[in-house]
Short mmCIF file of C-alpha atoms (C1' of nucleotides) in Angstrom, two decimals:
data_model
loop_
_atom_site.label_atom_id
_atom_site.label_comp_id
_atom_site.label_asym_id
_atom_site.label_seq_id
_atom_site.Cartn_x
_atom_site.Cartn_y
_atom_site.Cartn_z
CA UNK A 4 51.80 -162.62 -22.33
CA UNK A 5 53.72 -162.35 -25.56
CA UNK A 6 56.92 -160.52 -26.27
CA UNK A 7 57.60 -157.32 -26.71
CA UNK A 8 57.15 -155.49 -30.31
CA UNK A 9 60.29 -154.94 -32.32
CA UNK A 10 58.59 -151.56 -32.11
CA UNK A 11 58.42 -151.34 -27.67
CA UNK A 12 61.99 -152.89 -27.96
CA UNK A 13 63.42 -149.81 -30.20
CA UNK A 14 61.31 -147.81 -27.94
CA UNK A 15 62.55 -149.36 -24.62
CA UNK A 16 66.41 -148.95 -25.83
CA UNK A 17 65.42 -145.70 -26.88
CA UNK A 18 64.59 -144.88 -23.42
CA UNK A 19 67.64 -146.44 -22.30
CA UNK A 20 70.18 -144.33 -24.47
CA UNK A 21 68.33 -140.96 -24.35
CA UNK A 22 68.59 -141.70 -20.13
CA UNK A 23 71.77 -141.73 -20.45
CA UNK A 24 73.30 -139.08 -23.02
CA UNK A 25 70.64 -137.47 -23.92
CA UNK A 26 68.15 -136.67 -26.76
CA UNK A 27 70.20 -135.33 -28.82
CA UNK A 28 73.94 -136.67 -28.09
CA UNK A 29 71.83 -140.18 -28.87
CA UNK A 30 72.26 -141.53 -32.69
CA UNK A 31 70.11 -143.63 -34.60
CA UNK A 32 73.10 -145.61 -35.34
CA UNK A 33 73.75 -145.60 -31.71
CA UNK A 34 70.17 -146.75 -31.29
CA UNK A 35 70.02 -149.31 -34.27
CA UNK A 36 73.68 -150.66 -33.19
CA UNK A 37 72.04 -151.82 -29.53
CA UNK A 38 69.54 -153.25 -31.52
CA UNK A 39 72.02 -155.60 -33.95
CA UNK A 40 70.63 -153.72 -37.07
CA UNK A 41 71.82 -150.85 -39.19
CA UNK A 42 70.59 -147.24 -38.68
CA UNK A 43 68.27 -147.47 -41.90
CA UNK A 44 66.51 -150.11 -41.03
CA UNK A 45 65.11 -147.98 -37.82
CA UNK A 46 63.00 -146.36 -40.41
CA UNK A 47 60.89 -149.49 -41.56
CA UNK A 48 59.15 -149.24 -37.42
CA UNK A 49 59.13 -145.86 -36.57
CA UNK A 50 58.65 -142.05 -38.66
CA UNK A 51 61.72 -140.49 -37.28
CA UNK A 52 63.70 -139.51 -34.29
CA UNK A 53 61.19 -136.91 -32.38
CA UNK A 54 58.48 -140.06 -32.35
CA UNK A 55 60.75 -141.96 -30.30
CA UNK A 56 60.67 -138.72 -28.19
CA UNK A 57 57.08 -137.89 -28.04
CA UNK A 58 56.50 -141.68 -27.31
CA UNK A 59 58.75 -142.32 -24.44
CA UNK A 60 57.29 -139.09 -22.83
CA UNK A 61 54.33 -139.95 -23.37
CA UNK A 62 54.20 -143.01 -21.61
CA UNK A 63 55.81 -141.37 -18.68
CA UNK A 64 52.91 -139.11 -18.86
CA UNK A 65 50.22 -141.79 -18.84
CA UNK A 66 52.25 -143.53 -16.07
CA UNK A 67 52.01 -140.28 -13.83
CA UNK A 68 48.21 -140.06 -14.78
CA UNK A 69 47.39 -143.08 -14.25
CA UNK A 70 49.10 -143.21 -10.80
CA UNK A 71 47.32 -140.10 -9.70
CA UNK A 72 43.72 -139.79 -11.37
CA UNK A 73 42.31 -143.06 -9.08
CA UNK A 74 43.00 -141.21 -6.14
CA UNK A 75 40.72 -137.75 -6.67
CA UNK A 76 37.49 -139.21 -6.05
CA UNK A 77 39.02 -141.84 -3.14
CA UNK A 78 37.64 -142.13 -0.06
CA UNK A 79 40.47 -141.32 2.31
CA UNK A 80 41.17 -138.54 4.58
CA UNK A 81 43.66 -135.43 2.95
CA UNK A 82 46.55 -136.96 5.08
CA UNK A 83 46.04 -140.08 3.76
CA UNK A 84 45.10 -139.29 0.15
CA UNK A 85 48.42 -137.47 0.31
CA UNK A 86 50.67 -140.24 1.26
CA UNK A 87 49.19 -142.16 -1.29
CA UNK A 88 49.72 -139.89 -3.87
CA UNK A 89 53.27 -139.39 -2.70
CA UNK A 90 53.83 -143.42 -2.64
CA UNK A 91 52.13 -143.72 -6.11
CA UNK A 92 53.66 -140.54 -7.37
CA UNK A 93 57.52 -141.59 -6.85
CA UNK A 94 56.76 -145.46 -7.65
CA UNK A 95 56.10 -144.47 -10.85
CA UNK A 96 59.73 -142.42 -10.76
CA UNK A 97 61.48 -146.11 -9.68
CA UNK A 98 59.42 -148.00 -11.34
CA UNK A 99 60.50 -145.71 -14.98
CA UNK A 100 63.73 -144.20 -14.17
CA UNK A 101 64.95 -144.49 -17.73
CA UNK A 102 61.60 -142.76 -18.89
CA UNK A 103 61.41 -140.74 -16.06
CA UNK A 104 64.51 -139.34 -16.43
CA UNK A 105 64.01 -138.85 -20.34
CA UNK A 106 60.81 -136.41 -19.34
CA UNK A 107 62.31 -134.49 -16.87
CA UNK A 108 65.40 -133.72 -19.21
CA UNK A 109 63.98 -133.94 -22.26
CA UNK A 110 60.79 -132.43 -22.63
CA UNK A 111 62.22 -129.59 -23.92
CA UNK A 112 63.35 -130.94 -26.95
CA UNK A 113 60.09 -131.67 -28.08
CA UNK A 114 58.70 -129.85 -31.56
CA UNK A 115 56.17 -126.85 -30.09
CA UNK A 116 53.15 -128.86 -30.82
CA UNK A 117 54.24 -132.21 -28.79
CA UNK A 118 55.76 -129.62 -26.06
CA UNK A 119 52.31 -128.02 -25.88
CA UNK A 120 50.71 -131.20 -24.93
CA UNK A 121 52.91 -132.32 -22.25
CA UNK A 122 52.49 -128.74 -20.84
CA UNK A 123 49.03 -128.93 -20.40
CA UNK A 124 49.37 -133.05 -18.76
CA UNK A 125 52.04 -131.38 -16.63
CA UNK A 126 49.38 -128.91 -15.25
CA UNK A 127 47.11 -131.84 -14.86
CA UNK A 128 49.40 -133.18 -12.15
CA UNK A 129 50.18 -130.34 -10.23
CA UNK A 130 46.52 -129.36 -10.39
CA UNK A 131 46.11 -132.78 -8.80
CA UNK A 132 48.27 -131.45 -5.51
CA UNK A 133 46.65 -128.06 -5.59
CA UNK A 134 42.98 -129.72 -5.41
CA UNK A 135 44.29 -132.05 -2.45
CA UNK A 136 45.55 -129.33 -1.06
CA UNK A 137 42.65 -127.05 -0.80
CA UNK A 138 40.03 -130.36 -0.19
CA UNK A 139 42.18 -130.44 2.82
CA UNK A 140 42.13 -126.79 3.90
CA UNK A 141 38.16 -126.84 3.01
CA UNK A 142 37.89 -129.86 5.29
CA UNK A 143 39.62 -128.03 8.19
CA UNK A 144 42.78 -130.61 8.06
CA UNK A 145 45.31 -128.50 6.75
CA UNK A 146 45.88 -125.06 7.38
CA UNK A 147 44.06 -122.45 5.98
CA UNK A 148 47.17 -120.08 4.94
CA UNK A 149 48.89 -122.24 2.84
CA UNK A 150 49.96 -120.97 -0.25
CA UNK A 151 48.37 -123.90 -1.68
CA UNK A 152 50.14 -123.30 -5.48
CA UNK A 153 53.90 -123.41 -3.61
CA UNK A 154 52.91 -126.42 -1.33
CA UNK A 155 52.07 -128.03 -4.63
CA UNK A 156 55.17 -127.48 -6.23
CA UNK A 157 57.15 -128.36 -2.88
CA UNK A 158 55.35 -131.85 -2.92
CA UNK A 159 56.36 -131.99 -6.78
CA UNK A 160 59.77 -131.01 -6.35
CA UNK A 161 60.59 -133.97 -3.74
CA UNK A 162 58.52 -136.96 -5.33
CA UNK A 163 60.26 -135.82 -8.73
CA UNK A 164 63.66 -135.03 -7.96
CA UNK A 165 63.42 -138.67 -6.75
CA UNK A 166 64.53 -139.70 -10.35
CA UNK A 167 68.49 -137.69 -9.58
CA UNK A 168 69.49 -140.01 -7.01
CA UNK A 169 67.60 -143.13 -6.96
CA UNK A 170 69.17 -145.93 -7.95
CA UNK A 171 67.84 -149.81 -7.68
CA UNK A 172 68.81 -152.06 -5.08
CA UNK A 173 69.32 -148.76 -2.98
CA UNK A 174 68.57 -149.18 0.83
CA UNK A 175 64.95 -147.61 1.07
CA UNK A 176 61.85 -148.26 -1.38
CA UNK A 177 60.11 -146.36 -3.04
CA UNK A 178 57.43 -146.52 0.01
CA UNK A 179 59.82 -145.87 2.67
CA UNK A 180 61.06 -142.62 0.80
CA UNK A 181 57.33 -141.46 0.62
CA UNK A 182 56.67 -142.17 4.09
CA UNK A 183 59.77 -140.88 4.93
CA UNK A 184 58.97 -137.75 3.10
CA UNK A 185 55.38 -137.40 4.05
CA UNK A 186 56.09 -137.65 7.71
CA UNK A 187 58.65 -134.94 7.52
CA UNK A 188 56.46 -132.57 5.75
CA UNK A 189 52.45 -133.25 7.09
CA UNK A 190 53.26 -131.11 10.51
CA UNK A 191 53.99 -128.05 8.34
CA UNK A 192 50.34 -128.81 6.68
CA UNK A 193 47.88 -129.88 8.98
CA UNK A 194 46.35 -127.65 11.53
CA UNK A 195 47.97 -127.09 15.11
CA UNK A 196 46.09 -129.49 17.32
CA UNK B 30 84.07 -101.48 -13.58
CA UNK B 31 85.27 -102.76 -16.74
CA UNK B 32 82.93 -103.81 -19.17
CA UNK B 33 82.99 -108.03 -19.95
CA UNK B 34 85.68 -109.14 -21.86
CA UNK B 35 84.41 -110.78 -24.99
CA UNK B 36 85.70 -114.36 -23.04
CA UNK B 37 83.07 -113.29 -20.68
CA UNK B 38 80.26 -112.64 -23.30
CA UNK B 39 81.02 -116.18 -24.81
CA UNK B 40 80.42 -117.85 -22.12
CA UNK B 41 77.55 -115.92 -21.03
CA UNK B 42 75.49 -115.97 -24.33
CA UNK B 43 76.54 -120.06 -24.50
CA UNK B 44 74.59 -120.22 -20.73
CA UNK B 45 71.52 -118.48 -22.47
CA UNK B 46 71.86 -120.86 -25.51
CA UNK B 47 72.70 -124.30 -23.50
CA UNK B 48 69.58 -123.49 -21.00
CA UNK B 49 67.35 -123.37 -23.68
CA UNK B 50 68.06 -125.77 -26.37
CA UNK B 51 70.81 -127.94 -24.43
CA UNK B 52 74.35 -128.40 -24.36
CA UNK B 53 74.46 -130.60 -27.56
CA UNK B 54 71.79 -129.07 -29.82
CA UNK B 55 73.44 -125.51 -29.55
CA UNK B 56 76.48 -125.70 -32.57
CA UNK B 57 78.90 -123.36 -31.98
CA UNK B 58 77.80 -121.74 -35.31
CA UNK B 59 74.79 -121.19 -33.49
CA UNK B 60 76.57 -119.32 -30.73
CA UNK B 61 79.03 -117.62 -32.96
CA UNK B 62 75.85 -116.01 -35.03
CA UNK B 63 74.85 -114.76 -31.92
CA UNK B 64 77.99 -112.77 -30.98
CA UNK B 65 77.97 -111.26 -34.38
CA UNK B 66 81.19 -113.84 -35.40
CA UNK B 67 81.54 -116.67 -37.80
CA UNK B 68 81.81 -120.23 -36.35
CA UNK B 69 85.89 -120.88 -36.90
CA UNK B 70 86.34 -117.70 -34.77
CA UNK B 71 85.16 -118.73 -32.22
CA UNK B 72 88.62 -120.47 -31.45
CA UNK B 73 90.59 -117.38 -30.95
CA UNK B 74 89.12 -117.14 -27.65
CA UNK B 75 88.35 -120.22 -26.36
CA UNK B 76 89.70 -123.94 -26.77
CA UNK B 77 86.62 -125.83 -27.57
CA UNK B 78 83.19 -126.66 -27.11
CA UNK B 79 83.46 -128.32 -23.60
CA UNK B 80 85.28 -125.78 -22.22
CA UNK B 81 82.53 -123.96 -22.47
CA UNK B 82 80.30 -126.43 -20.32
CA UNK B 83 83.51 -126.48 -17.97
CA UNK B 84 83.07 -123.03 -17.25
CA UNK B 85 79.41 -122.78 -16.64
CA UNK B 86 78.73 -125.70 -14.30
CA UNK B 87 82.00 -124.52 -12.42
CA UNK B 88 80.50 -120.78 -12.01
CA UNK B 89 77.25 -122.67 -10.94
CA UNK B 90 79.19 -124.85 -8.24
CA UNK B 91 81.28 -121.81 -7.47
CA UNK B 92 78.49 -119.90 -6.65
CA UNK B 93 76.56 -122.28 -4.43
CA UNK B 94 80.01 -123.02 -2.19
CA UNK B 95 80.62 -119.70 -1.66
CA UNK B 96 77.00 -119.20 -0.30
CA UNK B 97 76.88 -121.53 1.41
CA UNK B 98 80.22 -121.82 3.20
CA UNK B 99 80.26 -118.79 4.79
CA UNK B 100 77.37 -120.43 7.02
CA UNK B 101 79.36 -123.79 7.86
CA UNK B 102 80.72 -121.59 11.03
CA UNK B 103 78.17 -119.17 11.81
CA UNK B 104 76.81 -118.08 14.65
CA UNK B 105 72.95 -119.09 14.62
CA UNK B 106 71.12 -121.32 15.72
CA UNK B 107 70.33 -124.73 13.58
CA UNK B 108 66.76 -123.66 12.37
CA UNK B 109 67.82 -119.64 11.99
CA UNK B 110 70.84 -121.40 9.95
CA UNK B 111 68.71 -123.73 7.99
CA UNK B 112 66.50 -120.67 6.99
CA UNK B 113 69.63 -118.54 5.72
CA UNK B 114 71.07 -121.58 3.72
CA UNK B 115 67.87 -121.96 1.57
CA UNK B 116 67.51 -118.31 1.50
CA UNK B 117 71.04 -118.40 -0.19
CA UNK B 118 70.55 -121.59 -2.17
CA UNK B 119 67.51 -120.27 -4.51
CA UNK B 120 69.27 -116.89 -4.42
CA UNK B 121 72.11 -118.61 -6.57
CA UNK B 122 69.13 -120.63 -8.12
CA UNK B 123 67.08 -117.19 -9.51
CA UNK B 124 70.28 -115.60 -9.63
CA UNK B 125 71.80 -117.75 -11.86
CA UNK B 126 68.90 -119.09 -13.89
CA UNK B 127 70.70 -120.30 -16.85
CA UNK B 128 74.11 -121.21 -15.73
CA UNK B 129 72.22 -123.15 -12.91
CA UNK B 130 69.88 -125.02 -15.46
CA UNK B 131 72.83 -126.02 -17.48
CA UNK B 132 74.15 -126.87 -14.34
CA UNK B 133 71.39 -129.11 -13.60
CA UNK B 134 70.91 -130.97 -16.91
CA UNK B 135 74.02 -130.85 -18.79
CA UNK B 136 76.63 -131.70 -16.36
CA UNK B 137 76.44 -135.21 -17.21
CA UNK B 138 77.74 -134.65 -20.72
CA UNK B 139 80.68 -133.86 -19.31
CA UNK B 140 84.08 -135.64 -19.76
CA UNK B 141 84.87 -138.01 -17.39
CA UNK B 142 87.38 -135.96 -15.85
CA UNK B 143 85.74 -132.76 -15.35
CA UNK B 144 82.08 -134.99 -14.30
CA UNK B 145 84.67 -136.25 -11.37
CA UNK B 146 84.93 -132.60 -9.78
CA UNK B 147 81.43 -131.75 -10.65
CA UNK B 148 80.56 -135.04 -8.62
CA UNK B 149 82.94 -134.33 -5.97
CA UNK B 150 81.55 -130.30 -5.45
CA UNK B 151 77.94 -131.72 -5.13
CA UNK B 152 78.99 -134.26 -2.61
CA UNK B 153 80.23 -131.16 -0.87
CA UNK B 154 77.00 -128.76 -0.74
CA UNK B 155 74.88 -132.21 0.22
CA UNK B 156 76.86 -132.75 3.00
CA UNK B 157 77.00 -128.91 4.50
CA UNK B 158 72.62 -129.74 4.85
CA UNK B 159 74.09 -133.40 6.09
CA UNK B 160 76.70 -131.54 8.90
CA UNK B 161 74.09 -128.64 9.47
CA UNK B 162 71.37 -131.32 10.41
CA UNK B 163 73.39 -133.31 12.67
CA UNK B 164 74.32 -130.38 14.53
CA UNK B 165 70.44 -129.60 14.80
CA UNK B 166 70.20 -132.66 16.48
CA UNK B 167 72.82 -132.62 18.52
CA UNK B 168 71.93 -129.65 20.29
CA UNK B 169 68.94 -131.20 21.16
CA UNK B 170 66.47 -128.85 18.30
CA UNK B 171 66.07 -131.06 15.67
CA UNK B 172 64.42 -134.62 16.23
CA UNK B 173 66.68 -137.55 16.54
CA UNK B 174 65.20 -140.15 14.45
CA UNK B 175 65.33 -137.92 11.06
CA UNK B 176 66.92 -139.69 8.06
CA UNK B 177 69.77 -137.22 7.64
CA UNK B 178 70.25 -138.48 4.39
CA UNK B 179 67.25 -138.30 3.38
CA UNK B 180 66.45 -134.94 5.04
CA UNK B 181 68.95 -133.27 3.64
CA UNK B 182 68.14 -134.71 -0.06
CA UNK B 183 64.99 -133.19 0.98
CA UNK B 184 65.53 -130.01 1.35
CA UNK B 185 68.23 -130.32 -2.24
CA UNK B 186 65.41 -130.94 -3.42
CA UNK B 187 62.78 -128.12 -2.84
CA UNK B 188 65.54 -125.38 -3.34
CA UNK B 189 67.18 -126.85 -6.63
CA UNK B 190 64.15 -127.35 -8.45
CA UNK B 191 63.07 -123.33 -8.21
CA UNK B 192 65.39 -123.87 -11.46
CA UNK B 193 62.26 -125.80 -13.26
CA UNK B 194 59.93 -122.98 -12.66
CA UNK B 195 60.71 -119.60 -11.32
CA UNK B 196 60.55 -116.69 -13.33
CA UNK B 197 61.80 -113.40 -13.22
CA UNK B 198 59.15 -111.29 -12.50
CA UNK B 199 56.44 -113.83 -10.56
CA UNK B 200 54.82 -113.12 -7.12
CA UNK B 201 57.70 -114.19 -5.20
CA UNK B 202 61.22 -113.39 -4.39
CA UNK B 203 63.43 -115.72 -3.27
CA UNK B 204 63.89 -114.68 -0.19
CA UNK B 205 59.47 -115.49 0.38
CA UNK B 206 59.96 -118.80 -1.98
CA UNK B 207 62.76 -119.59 0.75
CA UNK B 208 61.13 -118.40 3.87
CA UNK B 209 58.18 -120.16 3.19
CA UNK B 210 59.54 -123.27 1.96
CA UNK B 211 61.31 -123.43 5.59
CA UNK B 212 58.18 -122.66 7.24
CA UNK B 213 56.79 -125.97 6.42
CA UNK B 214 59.73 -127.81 6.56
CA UNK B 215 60.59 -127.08 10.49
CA UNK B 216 57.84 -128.31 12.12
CA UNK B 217 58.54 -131.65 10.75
CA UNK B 218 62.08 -131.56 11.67
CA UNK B 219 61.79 -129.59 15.33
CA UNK B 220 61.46 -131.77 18.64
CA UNK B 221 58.31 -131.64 19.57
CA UNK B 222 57.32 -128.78 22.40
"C1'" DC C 29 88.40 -112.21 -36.33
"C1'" DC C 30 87.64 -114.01 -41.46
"C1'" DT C 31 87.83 -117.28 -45.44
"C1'" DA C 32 88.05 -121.60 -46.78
"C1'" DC C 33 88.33 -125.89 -45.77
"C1'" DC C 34 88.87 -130.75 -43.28
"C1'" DG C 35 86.97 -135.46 -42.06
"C1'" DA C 36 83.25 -137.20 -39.59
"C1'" DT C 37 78.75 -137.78 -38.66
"C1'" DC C 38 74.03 -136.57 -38.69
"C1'" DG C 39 68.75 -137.92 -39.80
"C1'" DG C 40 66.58 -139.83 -43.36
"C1'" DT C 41 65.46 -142.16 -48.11
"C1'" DA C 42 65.39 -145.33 -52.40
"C1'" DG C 43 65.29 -149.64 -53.96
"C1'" DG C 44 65.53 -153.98 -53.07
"C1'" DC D 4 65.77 -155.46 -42.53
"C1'" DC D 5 70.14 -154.33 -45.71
"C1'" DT D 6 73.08 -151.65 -48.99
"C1'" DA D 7 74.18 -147.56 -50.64
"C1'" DC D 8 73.50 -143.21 -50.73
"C1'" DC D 9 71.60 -138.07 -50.10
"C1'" DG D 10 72.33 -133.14 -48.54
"C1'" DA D 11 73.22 -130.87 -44.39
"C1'" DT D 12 75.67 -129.88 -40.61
"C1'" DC D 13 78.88 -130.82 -37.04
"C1'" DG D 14 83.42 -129.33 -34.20
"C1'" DG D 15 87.59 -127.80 -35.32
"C1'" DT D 16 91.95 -126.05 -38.05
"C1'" DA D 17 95.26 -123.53 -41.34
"C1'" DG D 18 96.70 -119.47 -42.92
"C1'" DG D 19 96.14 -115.04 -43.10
#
DNA sequence: CCTACCGATCGGTAGG
DNA sequence: CCTACCGATCGGTAGG
């Protein structure tokens, strides 16, 4: 296991600083300063500020992906497939809070073609909880007059507004919060027995 | 009805501005272009950039306690009173679509004085879904293992982040995005029958 | 509300 | 990775 890159270290700071003030409030001095080198010298790793952007993004993307993707073709029962995408879905908000964080604020602040991108892998996701959804309604589980785009985005909002108010070393895990949350929410899915 | 004082325009077109590029990418030439002024004048009316921000997370946090505090005493029953607070919540939500998104994402570039009240205000509105919960289970209608904490972070959850993707115009008021939202959040938080 | 300006800082580059 | 620098722009002020 070697080291990280100077480049994943600039990244990982990166990640760190734009948590915490923000993309733009967040200058390359600042950044080359937590580094111990001078703001030019940023230049000799990376193309410019927005890559620093795209990149951190991206790998929250990826993260989110490839959390979620295993799970479409699993052999579990919706219930089931749910919690685990709830577990897997907010471990990857603890897990990345800094990065997290950085793609729920920042995304924004991407140039049209990068914020294009992460549009469409944004879909991807809640398409995820839409297809869940209606495998679940198909399979007689959960009931049939969902509004299965608003369930989606309820399941979204939770797991993701995770990254406001966690904070490590907090008293539940990510697991307990997704049990937590899935309990709370399956009786207003499933079917009355 | 008097028409808004220019004050009032100010802060309004900086809400429009700070929701879509963010609080520290808008210049105030930027918003001073946009009132028809140059940047320097900007000053006759107002002290400063952060006052600005000041103003617009404190009309958000205005306008969420005085929603919601008019239900602290009512006279309804826990789930009927659940069902009006969410109602009210994403009213000031699609209401109050930019203020509220500057609300959301910008309040942390606050100074540390002014981040103190915000704090202190949210603390307030988590705890009226805290009180109203408790209450639910005292009288015996909601379940008394929930997580109040968590419950109530819950439903934050759900009716702050209509801020991330309702648009004037779509399928659904808030008054249905509310209604339904509580729908399938009761049965997980009623006694069972 | 404008003109003209302030010092500070920005992202980025050249040349080593 | 550093030194030294570029033009541009920042928030804000003085004086009218």
């Amino acid at each position: 296991m070697q080291t990280k890159t100077r480049k994943e270290q600039i990244y990982q700071v990166a990640g760190r600083l734009f948590s915490q003030r923000g993309y733009h409030a967040t200058s390359m001095r600042d950044l080359a300063s937590q580094l111990g080198m001078q703001g030019g010298s940023l230049y000799a790793h990376i193309s410019g500020k927005e890559e620093l952007l795209v990149e951190i993004v991206g790998q929250a993307t990826d993260q989110f992906e490839a959390a979620l993707n295993p799970l479409r073709a699993a052999d579990l029962s919706p219930q089931q497939k749910l919690r685990e995408a709830v577990r897997a879905h907010i471990r990857v908000v603890t897990d990345n809070l800094e990065s997290a964080t950085v793609f729920f604020h920042e995304w924004q602040h991407l140039s049209p073609e990068a914020y294009a991108k992460v549009v469409a892998r944004r879909d991807v996701v809640e398409k995820f909880y839409r297809d869940l959804l209606e495998e679940g309604i198909d399979k007689g589980v959960f009931r049939q007059d969902l509004n299965v785009k608003l369930t989606a985005i309820m399941i979204l909002s939770v797991s993701n507004w995770v990254y406001t108010w966690y904070r490590e070393g907090g008293p539940l895990s990510a697991e307990q919060i997704a049990d937590q949350y899935v309990d709370m929410l399956l009786p207003g899915l499933l079917v009355q027995q």
